[in-house]
Amino acid sequence: MLVIRHLSHNFGRHWTLKNISFSLNKGDFLFLSGPSGAGKTTLLKLLYAALPVQRGQVQLAGFNLNALDYATVPMLRRQVSVVFQDFKILPDHNVYENVALPLEVRGLPRAAIDRRVHAVCRGLGLENRIFTACGSLSGGEQQRVAVARAVVVNPQVLLADEPTGNLDPDLSQRLMDLFMQFHAHGTTVILATHSREIAARNPSAKMLRLENGMITWANWPEAVTFKDADSIPAWGEVGLPNHLEI
Ligand SMILES: Nc1ncnc2c1ncn2[C@@H]1O[C@H](COP(=O)(O)OP(=O)(O)OP(=O)(O)O)[C@@H](O)[C@H]1O
Ligand SMILES: [Mg+2]
């Protein structure tokens, strides 16, 4: 499902990811942990093709991310949903419109869109906010809209960047239950979190810790740990990043 080999990424002269290698099977649940600035968001953005692969190889959901072009990026994103750390929801549109958007893009019939939007919003406790403009929601409510929009399409792969960051313990548990339900139905989930508590509550999941752009710990043997500074590519071996707009 996911194969990453010798992935490195730089912003200017700073290496944010340094020689990352690991793979996941279909249906795996991975907690990505690590301190602020470790590279978690950068890794998720690479997997969503919001950043180009500069160095190394990445295959995800049958796509070779080294050979993506503007025509195949939307195809990848039909399989891979993301909850961004900063939500990226449309503030002038209401909850219903935000959550329905990816279903409308897929051309689903109105009745099916209606059913799925209401079901997902119910599951996330957003029912009584469904026709409220997202710009006037609380941070935790906006975060749940971002989650609803990501899961409403039943993705093969779900990437979530600190999805419980703004939630109280109850809501955060409810959200984890929802992710676990998707996982139980075969969705591959990668969840970045600072919270040891959340990860500790799900001991059967795979866990990987990033520090300063490197894998420093993982709880399964196939994850490769590189600590060797020599394995970091020298500056000049890669070009300047060519950012794709998301
Ligand atoms: N667009 C960018 N331009 C320059 N540097 C960047 C950019 N995005 C990230 N970085 C740098 O890359 C490093 C890793 O950032 P990243 O956002 O991936 O960390 P993170 O693990 O997600 O942190 P947090 O837990 O705070 O969200 C940081 O040093 C950050 O400053
Ligand atoms: Mg981050």
Coordinates of C-alpha atoms and ligand atoms in Angstrom, one line a residue:
M1 CA 0.0 0.0 0.0
L2 CA 2.8 2.4 0.9
V3 CA 6.5 2.0 0.2
I4 CA 8.9 4.8 1.0
R5 CA 12.6 4.4 0.2
H6 CA 15.3 6.8 1.0
L7 CA 13.0 9.8 1.1
S8 CA 14.7 13.1 1.8
H9 CA 13.2 16.6 1.5
N10 CA 14.6 20.0 1.8
F11 CA 13.2 23.5 2.1
G12 CA 16.0 25.7 0.9
R13 CA 19.2 24.4 2.6
H14 CA 17.4 22.8 5.5
W15 CA 16.8 19.0 5.3
T16 CA 13.4 18.4 6.8
L17 CA 13.3 14.7 6.0
K18 CA 16.5 12.7 5.9
N19 CA 16.6 9.3 4.3
I20 CA 13.2 8.0 5.5
S21 CA 12.4 4.3 4.6
F22 CA 9.4 2.3 5.7
S23 CA 6.4 0.5 4.3
L24 CA 2.8 -0.1 5.3
N25 CA 0.3 -2.8 4.3
K26 CA -3.2 -2.2 3.3
G27 CA -5.4 -1.6 6.3
D28 CA -2.5 -0.6 8.6
F29 CA -3.0 2.1 11.3
L30 CA 0.1 4.2 11.8
F31 CA 0.7 6.8 14.5
L32 CA 3.4 9.3 13.4
S33 CA 4.8 11.0 16.5
G34 CA 7.6 13.4 17.1
P35 CA 8.3 16.8 18.5
S36 CA 7.3 20.1 16.7
G37 CA 9.4 20.6 13.6
A38 CA 10.3 16.9 13.3
G39 CA 8.8 16.6 9.8
K40 CA 5.4 15.0 10.3
T41 CA 3.4 17.5 8.3
T42 CA 6.1 17.5 5.5
L43 CA 5.8 13.7 5.2
L44 CA 2.0 13.8 5.1
K45 CA 2.1 16.6 2.4
L46 CA 4.5 14.5 0.3
L47 CA 2.0 11.6 0.5
Y48 CA -0.8 13.8 -0.6
A49 CA 1.3 15.2 -3.4
A50 CA 1.1 18.7 -1.9
L51 CA 4.9 18.6 -2.2
P52 CA 6.9 16.9 -4.9
V53 CA 9.2 14.0 -4.2
Q54 CA 12.7 15.5 -4.5
R55 CA 14.8 12.6 -3.5
G56 CA 14.0 8.9 -2.9
Q57 CA 11.0 6.7 -4.0
V58 CA 7.4 6.8 -2.8
Q59 CA 4.6 4.5 -3.9
L60 CA 1.1 4.9 -2.5
A61 CA -2.2 3.2 -3.3
G62 CA -0.9 2.0 -6.6
F63 CA 0.6 5.4 -7.6
N64 CA 4.2 6.1 -8.2
L65 CA 4.6 9.5 -6.6
N66 CA 7.9 10.1 -8.4
A67 CA 6.1 10.2 -11.7
L68 CA 2.9 12.2 -10.9
D69 CA 1.8 14.8 -13.3
Y70 CA -1.1 17.3 -13.0
A71 CA -3.5 14.8 -14.6
T72 CA -2.7 12.0 -12.1
V73 CA -2.7 14.1 -8.9
P74 CA -6.5 14.3 -8.8
M75 CA -6.7 10.5 -9.3
L76 CA -4.4 9.9 -6.3
R77 CA -6.5 12.3 -4.3
R78 CA -9.6 10.2 -5.0
Q79 CA -8.0 7.4 -3.1
V80 CA -6.2 9.4 -0.5
S81 CA -8.0 11.9 1.9
V82 CA -6.4 14.3 4.2
V83 CA -7.2 16.2 7.3
F84 CA -4.8 19.2 7.3
Q85 CA -3.4 20.6 10.5
D86 CA -4.9 24.0 9.5
F87 CA -8.2 22.4 8.3
K88 CA -8.3 24.2 4.9
I89 CA -12.1 24.3 4.9
L90 CA -14.1 27.0 3.1
P91 CA -15.1 29.6 5.8
D92 CA -17.9 31.3 3.7
H93 CA -19.6 28.0 3.1
N94 CA -21.6 26.0 5.6
V95 CA -20.8 22.6 7.0
Y96 CA -23.0 20.8 4.6
E97 CA -21.4 22.5 1.6
N98 CA -17.9 21.8 2.8
V99 CA -18.6 18.1 3.5
A100 CA -20.6 17.6 0.3
L101 CA -17.9 19.1 -1.9
P102 CA -15.8 16.0 -2.5
L103 CA -18.9 14.0 -3.3
E104 CA -20.1 16.6 -5.8
V105 CA -16.7 16.5 -7.5
R106 CA -17.2 12.7 -7.9
G107 CA -20.7 13.3 -9.4
L108 CA -22.7 11.3 -6.8
P109 CA -26.5 11.7 -7.1
R110 CA -28.0 14.4 -4.8
A111 CA -29.9 11.8 -2.6
A112 CA -26.7 9.8 -1.9
I113 CA -24.8 13.0 -1.1
D114 CA -27.5 14.1 1.3
R115 CA -27.5 10.7 3.0
R116 CA -23.8 10.5 3.4
V117 CA -23.2 14.1 4.6
H118 CA -25.9 13.8 7.2
A119 CA -24.6 10.4 8.4
V120 CA -21.0 11.6 8.8
C121 CA -22.0 14.9 10.4
R122 CA -24.2 12.9 12.9
G123 CA -21.2 10.7 13.7
L124 CA -19.1 13.7 14.4
G125 CA -21.6 15.6 16.5
L126 CA -22.0 18.3 13.8
E127 CA -25.7 17.8 13.1
N128 CA -27.0 20.9 14.8
R129 CA -24.3 23.0 13.0
I130 CA -24.9 21.7 9.5
F131 CA -26.2 24.9 8.0
T132 CA -23.8 27.2 9.9
A133 CA -21.0 29.0 8.0
C134 CA -17.7 27.3 8.8
G135 CA -16.1 30.7 9.5
S136 CA -18.3 31.1 12.6
L137 CA -17.6 27.7 14.1
S138 CA -15.2 27.0 17.0
G139 CA -11.7 25.6 16.3
G140 CA -12.8 22.1 17.4
E141 CA -16.0 22.3 15.2
Q142 CA -13.9 23.3 12.2
Q143 CA -11.5 20.5 12.9
R144 CA -14.5 18.0 12.8
V145 CA -15.7 19.5 9.5
A146 CA -12.2 18.9 8.1
V147 CA -12.5 15.3 9.3
A148 CA -16.0 14.8 8.0
R149 CA -14.9 16.1 4.5
A150 CA -12.0 13.6 4.5
V151 CA -14.0 10.5 5.6
V152 CA -17.2 11.1 3.7
V153 CA -15.7 9.7 0.5
N154 CA -14.6 6.4 2.1
P155 CA -11.0 6.8 1.1
Q156 CA -8.5 3.9 0.7
V157 CA -6.0 6.0 2.7
L158 CA -6.7 8.5 5.3
L159 CA -4.0 11.0 6.4
A160 CA -4.7 13.1 9.5
D161 CA -2.4 15.8 10.8
E162 CA -3.0 16.4 14.5
P163 CA -6.8 15.8 14.1
T164 CA -7.5 15.9 17.8
G165 CA -5.4 19.0 18.5
N166 CA -8.4 21.3 19.3
L167 CA -10.7 18.7 20.8
D168 CA -11.6 18.0 24.4
P169 CA -11.0 14.4 25.7
D170 CA -14.5 13.2 24.9
L171 CA -14.5 14.5 21.3
S172 CA -11.0 13.3 20.8
Q173 CA -12.0 9.8 21.9
R174 CA -15.1 9.9 19.6
L175 CA -12.8 10.9 16.7
M176 CA -10.4 8.1 17.4
D177 CA -13.3 5.7 17.5
L178 CA -14.3 6.9 14.1
F179 CA -10.8 6.5 12.7
M180 CA -10.8 2.9 14.2
Q181 CA -14.1 2.2 12.4
F182 CA -12.5 3.1 9.1
H183 CA -9.5 1.1 10.0
A184 CA -11.7 -1.9 10.8
H185 CA -13.2 -1.6 7.3
G186 CA -9.8 -1.8 5.6
T187 CA -8.8 1.9 5.3
T188 CA -5.1 2.6 5.8
V189 CA -4.8 5.4 8.3
I190 CA -1.8 7.5 9.1
L191 CA -2.3 9.9 12.0
A192 CA 0.3 12.4 13.1
T193 CA 0.0 13.3 16.8
H194 CA 2.0 14.8 19.6
S195 CA -0.2 12.9 22.1
R196 CA 1.4 9.9 23.6
E197 CA -1.9 9.2 25.4
I198 CA -3.8 8.8 22.1
A199 CA -1.2 6.4 20.7
A200 CA -0.9 4.5 24.0
R201 CA -4.7 3.8 23.9
N202 CA -4.2 1.9 20.6
P203 CA -1.3 -0.4 21.3
S204 CA -2.0 -2.7 18.3
A205 CA -1.2 0.2 15.9
K206 CA 2.1 0.7 14.2
M207 CA 4.1 3.6 15.6
L208 CA 6.9 5.6 14.2
R209 CA 8.8 8.5 15.8
L210 CA 10.4 11.2 13.7
E211 CA 13.0 13.5 15.2
N212 CA 14.8 16.2 13.3
G213 CA 13.7 14.6 10.0
M214 CA 14.8 11.1 10.9
I215 CA 13.1 7.9 12.0
T216 CA 14.4 7.4 15.5
W217 CA 12.1 4.7 16.7
A218 CA 9.4 2.3 15.3
N219 CA 7.5 -0.6 16.9
W220 CA 7.8 -2.9 13.9
P221 CA 11.0 -4.5 12.6
E222 CA 10.6 -3.6 8.9
A223 CA 10.7 0.2 9.6
V224 CA 14.2 1.2 8.8
T225 CA 16.0 3.5 11.2
F226 CA 18.7 5.7 9.7
K227 CA 20.7 7.7 12.2
D228 CA 23.8 8.0 10.0
A229 CA 24.4 11.6 9.0
D230 CA 26.4 10.3 6.0
S231 CA 23.2 9.0 4.5
I232 CA 21.8 12.5 4.2
P233 CA 22.2 13.7 0.6
A234 CA 24.7 16.6 0.2
W235 CA 23.3 20.0 -0.7
G236 CA 23.3 20.4 -4.5
E237 CA 22.3 16.9 -5.3
V238 CA 18.7 18.0 -5.5
G239 CA 17.1 21.0 -7.1
L240 CA 15.1 23.7 -5.4
P241 CA 11.7 22.5 -4.4
N242 CA 9.0 22.9 -7.0
H243 CA 5.9 23.4 -4.9
L244 CA 2.6 22.2 -6.3
E245 CA -0.4 24.2 -5.3
I246 CA -3.1 22.2 -3.4
Ligands
LIG1 N1 7.2 25.7 3.5 C1 8.2 25.6 4.3 N2 9.3 26.4 4.0 C2 10.4 26.3 4.8 N3 10.6 25.5 5.8 C3 9.5 24.7 6.1 C4 8.3 24.7 5.4 N4 7.4 23.8 5.9 C5 8.1 23.2 6.9 N5 9.3 23.7 7.1 C6 10.3 23.4 8.1 O1 10.5 22.0 8.1 C7 10.6 21.5 9.4 C8 9.5 20.4 9.7 O2 8.2 21.0 9.7 P1 6.9 20.2 9.8 O3 5.8 21.2 9.6 O4 6.9 19.0 8.8 O5 7.0 19.7 11.3 P2 5.9 18.9 12.2 O6 6.6 17.7 12.7 O7 4.7 18.8 11.5 O8 5.8 20.0 13.4 P3 4.4 20.3 14.3 O9 4.3 19.2 15.3 O10 4.8 21.6 14.9 O11 3.2 20.4 13.4 C9 10.4 22.7 10.4 O12 11.7 23.1 10.7 C10 9.8 23.7 9.5 O13 10.2 25.0 9.9
MG2 MG 2.8 19.5 11.7

